[in-house]
C-alpha atoms as one frame of an Amber mdcrd trajectory, in Angstrom:
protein
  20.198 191.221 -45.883  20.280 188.339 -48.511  17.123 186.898 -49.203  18.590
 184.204 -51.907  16.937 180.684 -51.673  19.627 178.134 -52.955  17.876 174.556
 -53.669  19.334 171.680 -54.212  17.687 169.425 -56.902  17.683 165.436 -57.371
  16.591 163.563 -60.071  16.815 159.860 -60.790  13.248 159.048 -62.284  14.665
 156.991 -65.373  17.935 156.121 -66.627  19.286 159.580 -65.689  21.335 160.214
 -62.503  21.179 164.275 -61.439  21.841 167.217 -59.090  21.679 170.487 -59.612
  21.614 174.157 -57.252  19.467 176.720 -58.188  18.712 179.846 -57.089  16.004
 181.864 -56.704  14.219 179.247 -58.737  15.815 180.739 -61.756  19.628 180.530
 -62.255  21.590 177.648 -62.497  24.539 177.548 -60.298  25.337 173.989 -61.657
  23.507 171.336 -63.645  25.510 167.421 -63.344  23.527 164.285 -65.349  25.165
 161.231 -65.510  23.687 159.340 -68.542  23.291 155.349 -68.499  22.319 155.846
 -72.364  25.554 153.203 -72.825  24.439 150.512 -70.615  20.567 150.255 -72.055
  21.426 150.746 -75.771  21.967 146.752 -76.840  18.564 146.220 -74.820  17.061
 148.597 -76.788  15.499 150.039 -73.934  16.116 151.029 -69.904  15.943 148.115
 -67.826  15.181 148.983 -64.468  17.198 146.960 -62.541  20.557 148.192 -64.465
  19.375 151.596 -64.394  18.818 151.320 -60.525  22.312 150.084 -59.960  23.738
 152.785 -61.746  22.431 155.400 -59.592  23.753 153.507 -56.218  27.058 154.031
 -58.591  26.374 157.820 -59.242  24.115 159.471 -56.826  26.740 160.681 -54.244
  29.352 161.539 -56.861  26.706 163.870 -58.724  25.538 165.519 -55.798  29.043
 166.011 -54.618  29.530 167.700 -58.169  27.129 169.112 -58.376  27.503 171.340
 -54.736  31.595 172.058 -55.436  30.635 173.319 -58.859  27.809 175.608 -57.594
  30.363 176.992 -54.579  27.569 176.111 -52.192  27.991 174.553 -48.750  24.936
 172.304 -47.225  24.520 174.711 -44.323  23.541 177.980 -47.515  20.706 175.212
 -48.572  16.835 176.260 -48.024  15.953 173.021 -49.092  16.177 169.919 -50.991
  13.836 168.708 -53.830  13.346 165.395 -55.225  11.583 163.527 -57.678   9.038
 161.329 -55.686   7.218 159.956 -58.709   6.317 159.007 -61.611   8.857 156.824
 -63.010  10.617 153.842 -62.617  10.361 152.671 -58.761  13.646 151.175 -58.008
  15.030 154.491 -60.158  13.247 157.149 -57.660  13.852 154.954 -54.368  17.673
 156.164 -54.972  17.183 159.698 -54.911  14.594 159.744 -52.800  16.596 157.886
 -50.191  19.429 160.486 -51.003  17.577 163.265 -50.441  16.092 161.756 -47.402
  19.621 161.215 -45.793  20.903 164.813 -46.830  17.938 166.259 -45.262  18.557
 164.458 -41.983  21.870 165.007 -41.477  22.035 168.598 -42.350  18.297 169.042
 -41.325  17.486 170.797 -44.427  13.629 171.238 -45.064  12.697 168.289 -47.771
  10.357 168.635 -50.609   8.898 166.199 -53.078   8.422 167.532 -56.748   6.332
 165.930 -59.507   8.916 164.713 -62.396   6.460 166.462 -64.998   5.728 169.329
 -62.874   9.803 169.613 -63.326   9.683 169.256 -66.838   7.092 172.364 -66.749
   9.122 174.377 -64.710  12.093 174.224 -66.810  11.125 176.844 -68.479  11.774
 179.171 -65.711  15.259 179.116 -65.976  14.711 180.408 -69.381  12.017 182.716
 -68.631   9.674 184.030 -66.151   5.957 182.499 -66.379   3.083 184.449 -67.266
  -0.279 182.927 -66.312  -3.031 181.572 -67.468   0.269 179.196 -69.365  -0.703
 176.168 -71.668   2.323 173.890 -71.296   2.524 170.504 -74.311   4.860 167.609
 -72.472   6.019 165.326 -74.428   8.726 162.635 -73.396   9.033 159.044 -73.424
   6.317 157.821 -71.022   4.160 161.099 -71.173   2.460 163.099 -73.672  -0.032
 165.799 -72.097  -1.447 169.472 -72.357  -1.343 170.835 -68.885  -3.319 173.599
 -68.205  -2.118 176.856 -65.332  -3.796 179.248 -63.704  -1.112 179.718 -60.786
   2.097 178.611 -59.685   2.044 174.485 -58.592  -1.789 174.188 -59.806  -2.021
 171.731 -62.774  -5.176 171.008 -64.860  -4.479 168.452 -67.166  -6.560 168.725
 -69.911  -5.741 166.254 -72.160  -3.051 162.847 -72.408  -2.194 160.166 -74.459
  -4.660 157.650 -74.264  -2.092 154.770 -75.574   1.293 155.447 -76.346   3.080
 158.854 -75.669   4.965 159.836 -78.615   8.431 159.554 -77.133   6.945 155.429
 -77.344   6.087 155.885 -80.879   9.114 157.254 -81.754  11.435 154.240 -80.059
   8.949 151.772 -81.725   8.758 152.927 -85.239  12.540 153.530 -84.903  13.272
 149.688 -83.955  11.092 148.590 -87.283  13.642 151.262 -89.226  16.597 149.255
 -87.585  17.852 152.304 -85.776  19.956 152.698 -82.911  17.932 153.473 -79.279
  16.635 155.903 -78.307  14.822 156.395 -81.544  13.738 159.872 -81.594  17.246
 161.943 -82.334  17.696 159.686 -85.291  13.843 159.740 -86.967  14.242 163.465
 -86.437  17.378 163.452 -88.399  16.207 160.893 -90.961  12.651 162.864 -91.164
  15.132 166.395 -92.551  16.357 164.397 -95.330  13.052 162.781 -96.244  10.015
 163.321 -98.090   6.526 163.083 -96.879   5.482 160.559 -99.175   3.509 157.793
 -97.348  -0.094 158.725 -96.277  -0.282 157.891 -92.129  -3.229 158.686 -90.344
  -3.448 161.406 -88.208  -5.555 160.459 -84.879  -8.141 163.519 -83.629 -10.475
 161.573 -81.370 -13.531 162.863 -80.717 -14.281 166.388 -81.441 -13.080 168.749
 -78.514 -11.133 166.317 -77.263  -7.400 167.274 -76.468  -6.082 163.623 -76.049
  -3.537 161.921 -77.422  -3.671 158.558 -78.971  -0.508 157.073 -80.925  -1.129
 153.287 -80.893  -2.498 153.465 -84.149  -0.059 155.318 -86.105   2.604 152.932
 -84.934   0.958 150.095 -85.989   0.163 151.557 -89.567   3.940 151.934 -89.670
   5.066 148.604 -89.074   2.303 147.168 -91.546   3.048 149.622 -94.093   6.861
 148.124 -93.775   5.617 144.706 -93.438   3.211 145.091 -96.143   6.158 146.240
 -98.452   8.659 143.519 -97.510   6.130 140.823 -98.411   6.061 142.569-101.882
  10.035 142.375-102.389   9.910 146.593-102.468  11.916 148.980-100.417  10.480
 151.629 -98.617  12.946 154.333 -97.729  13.724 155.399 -94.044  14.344 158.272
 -94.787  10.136 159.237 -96.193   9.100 156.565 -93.615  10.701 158.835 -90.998
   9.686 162.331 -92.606   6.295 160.842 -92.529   5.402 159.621 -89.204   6.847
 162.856 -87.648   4.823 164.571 -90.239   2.070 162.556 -88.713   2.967 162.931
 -84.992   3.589 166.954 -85.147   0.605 167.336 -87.161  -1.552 166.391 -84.257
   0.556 167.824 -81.459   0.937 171.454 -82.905  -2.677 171.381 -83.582  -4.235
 170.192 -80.699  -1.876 172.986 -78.843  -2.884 175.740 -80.891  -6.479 175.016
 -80.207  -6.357 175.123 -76.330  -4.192 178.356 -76.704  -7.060 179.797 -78.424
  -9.886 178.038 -76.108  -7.938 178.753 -72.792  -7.044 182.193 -73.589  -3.151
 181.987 -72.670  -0.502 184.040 -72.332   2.382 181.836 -73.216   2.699 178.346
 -74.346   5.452 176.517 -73.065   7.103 173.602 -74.716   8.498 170.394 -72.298
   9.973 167.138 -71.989  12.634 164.948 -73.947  10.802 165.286 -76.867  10.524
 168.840 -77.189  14.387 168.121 -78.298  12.889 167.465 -81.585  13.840 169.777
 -84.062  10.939 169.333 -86.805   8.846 169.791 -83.313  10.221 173.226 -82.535
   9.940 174.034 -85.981   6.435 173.949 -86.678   5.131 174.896 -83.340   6.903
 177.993 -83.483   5.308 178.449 -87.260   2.004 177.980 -86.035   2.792 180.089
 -83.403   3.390 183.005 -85.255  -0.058 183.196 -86.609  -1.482 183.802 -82.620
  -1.508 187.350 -81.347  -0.053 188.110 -78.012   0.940 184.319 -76.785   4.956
 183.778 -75.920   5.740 180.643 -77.270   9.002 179.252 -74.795  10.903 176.179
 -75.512  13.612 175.428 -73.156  17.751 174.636 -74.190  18.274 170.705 -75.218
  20.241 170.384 -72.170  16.932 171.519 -70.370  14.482 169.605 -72.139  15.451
 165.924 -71.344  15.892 164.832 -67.429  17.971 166.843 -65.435  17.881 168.155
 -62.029  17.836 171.741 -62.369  14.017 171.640 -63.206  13.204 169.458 -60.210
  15.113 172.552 -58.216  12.747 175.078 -60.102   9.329 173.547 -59.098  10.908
 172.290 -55.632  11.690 176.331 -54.722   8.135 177.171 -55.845   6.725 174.593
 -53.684   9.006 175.709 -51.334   7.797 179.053 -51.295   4.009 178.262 -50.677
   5.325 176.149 -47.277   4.978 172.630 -49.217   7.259 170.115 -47.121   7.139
 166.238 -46.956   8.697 164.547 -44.105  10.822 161.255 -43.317   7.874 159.376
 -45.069   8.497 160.137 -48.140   7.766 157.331 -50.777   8.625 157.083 -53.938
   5.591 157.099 -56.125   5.681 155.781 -59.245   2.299 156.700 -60.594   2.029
 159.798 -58.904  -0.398 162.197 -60.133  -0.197 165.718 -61.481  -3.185 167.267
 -60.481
């Protein structure tokens, strides 16, 4: 008998239109993103209402893809998993009202996933997870440590207070006159660079596993400013080396320490940030140095928004009987825990 679970999996949190099938929770039978990254770029940033039109534009087209590249029919689907929250509400209402109208007319079960609970789980199309699991998100709106004991239990245990760093990143990367989004280019700029301008580095209180980035930003754009009114020219290049020297610093640190405090068995690295090369880098150098903890960091193509993660956590929720009904909302300040 075949005890496959196919789900299909629908993201449109942001400025990123998705579906995807997975099965078993694990493989990929197809992964479609349409990216909007053209239309926001001369705004130097999403804006909601263009983003939301865009997914009216996309959202049937994708999922279409998305099933005739997977070979799946409606009728093989277990279920269907959305993003219900957080992001940006007009974004969500589209998928959500996709998935909705799938689910009725094929009266496939329905389940709502947690768009950072995705970003988690994208790591178990790379690899199976091994509990207790320390997992770092960083992305655009969200930098956290999220703590696991179990499959679909999250303990936060520490977030950015201020700015995530994916905000950072976009902000000191508008001062630099680059190109949105920031982060791709800072990290590219930062491998050519020196680490030659002293930026703070923002610990909190001690034993605190927060996040706070407000403050680094701003000492980058005075530094710059500073330097300007002087008639001197800093160069991008150590301005970028520097504030991701600044940013990692932190991140890899405060990881390593709840590794060691939480007793894990694998660290797992998400979000659109963990695309960041100098990121990957030293977190898997620091890494090294702890006995017995997996360190897993997804594919690119896994790390920023897609819908293949929101399949992964949907089948696990799935699995433990989690359904939502007609109801469904979307939420754009869900919570994780």
């Amino acid at each position: 008998m075949n005890h496959d679970i196919y789900v299909l999996g629908i993201e449109t949190s942001c400025d990123e239109t998705a579906a995807a099938v997975v099965k078993n929770g694990k493989e990929i039978l197809s992964n479609i993103v349409a990216s909007q990254m053209e239309s926001h770029k001369r705004f130097g940033g999403v804006v909601p209402e263009i983003a939301s039109r865009h997914h009216v534009e996309q959202i049937t087209l994708v999922i279409e893809e998305a099933m005739n590249k997977a070979g799946v029919s409606f009728s093989q689907l277990h279920a269907i998993a959305v993003t219900q929250g957080p992001g940006l509400v007009g974004a969500l209402l589209i998928g959500v009202n996709a998935a909705k109208a799938l689910s009725f007319a094929y009266n496939i079960p329905l389940v709502g996933v947690h768009h950072i609970a995705g970003h988690i789980y994208a790591n178990r199309l790379v690899t199976e997870m091994k509990f207790p699991l320390l997992s770092l998100v960083v992305s655009g709106g969200h930098t956290e440590l999220v703590y696991m004991k179990e499959h679909g239990k999250f303990q936060v245990i520490g977030e950015t207070r201020d700015d995530a760093a994916g905000e950072a990143y976009d902000k000191v990367a508008r001062a630099l006159n680059l190109p949105y989004p920031g982060g791709p280019h800072i990290d590219r700029l930062a491998h050519e660079g020196k680490v030659t301008i002293d930026l703070p580095r923002t610990w909190l209180e001690e034993g605190s596993y927060d996040f706070s980035f407000s403050g680094l930003k701003s000492a980058v754009l005075n530094t710059l400013h500073n330097a300007k009114q002087r008639g001197e020219e800093i160069d991008a290049k150590d301005m970028a080396a520097s504030f991701q020297a600044s940013v990692i610093d932190v991140l890899v640190t405060k990881t390593i320490q709840a590794a060691k405090e939480y007793h894990v068995r694998q660290v797992l690295l998400a979000g659109g940030v963990a695309a960041n090369r100098g990121l990957r880098a030293e977190l898997q150098k620091q890494m090294a140095k702890l006995d017995n903890v997996e360190l897993v960091i997804p594919p690119l193509s896994l790390c920023t928004d897609n819908a293949a993660m929101i399949a992964a956590a949907g089948t696990v929720l799935f699995a433990q009987g989690k359904r939502v009904d007609m109801a469904l909302n979307a939420d754009p300040s869900l919570d994780l825990e």
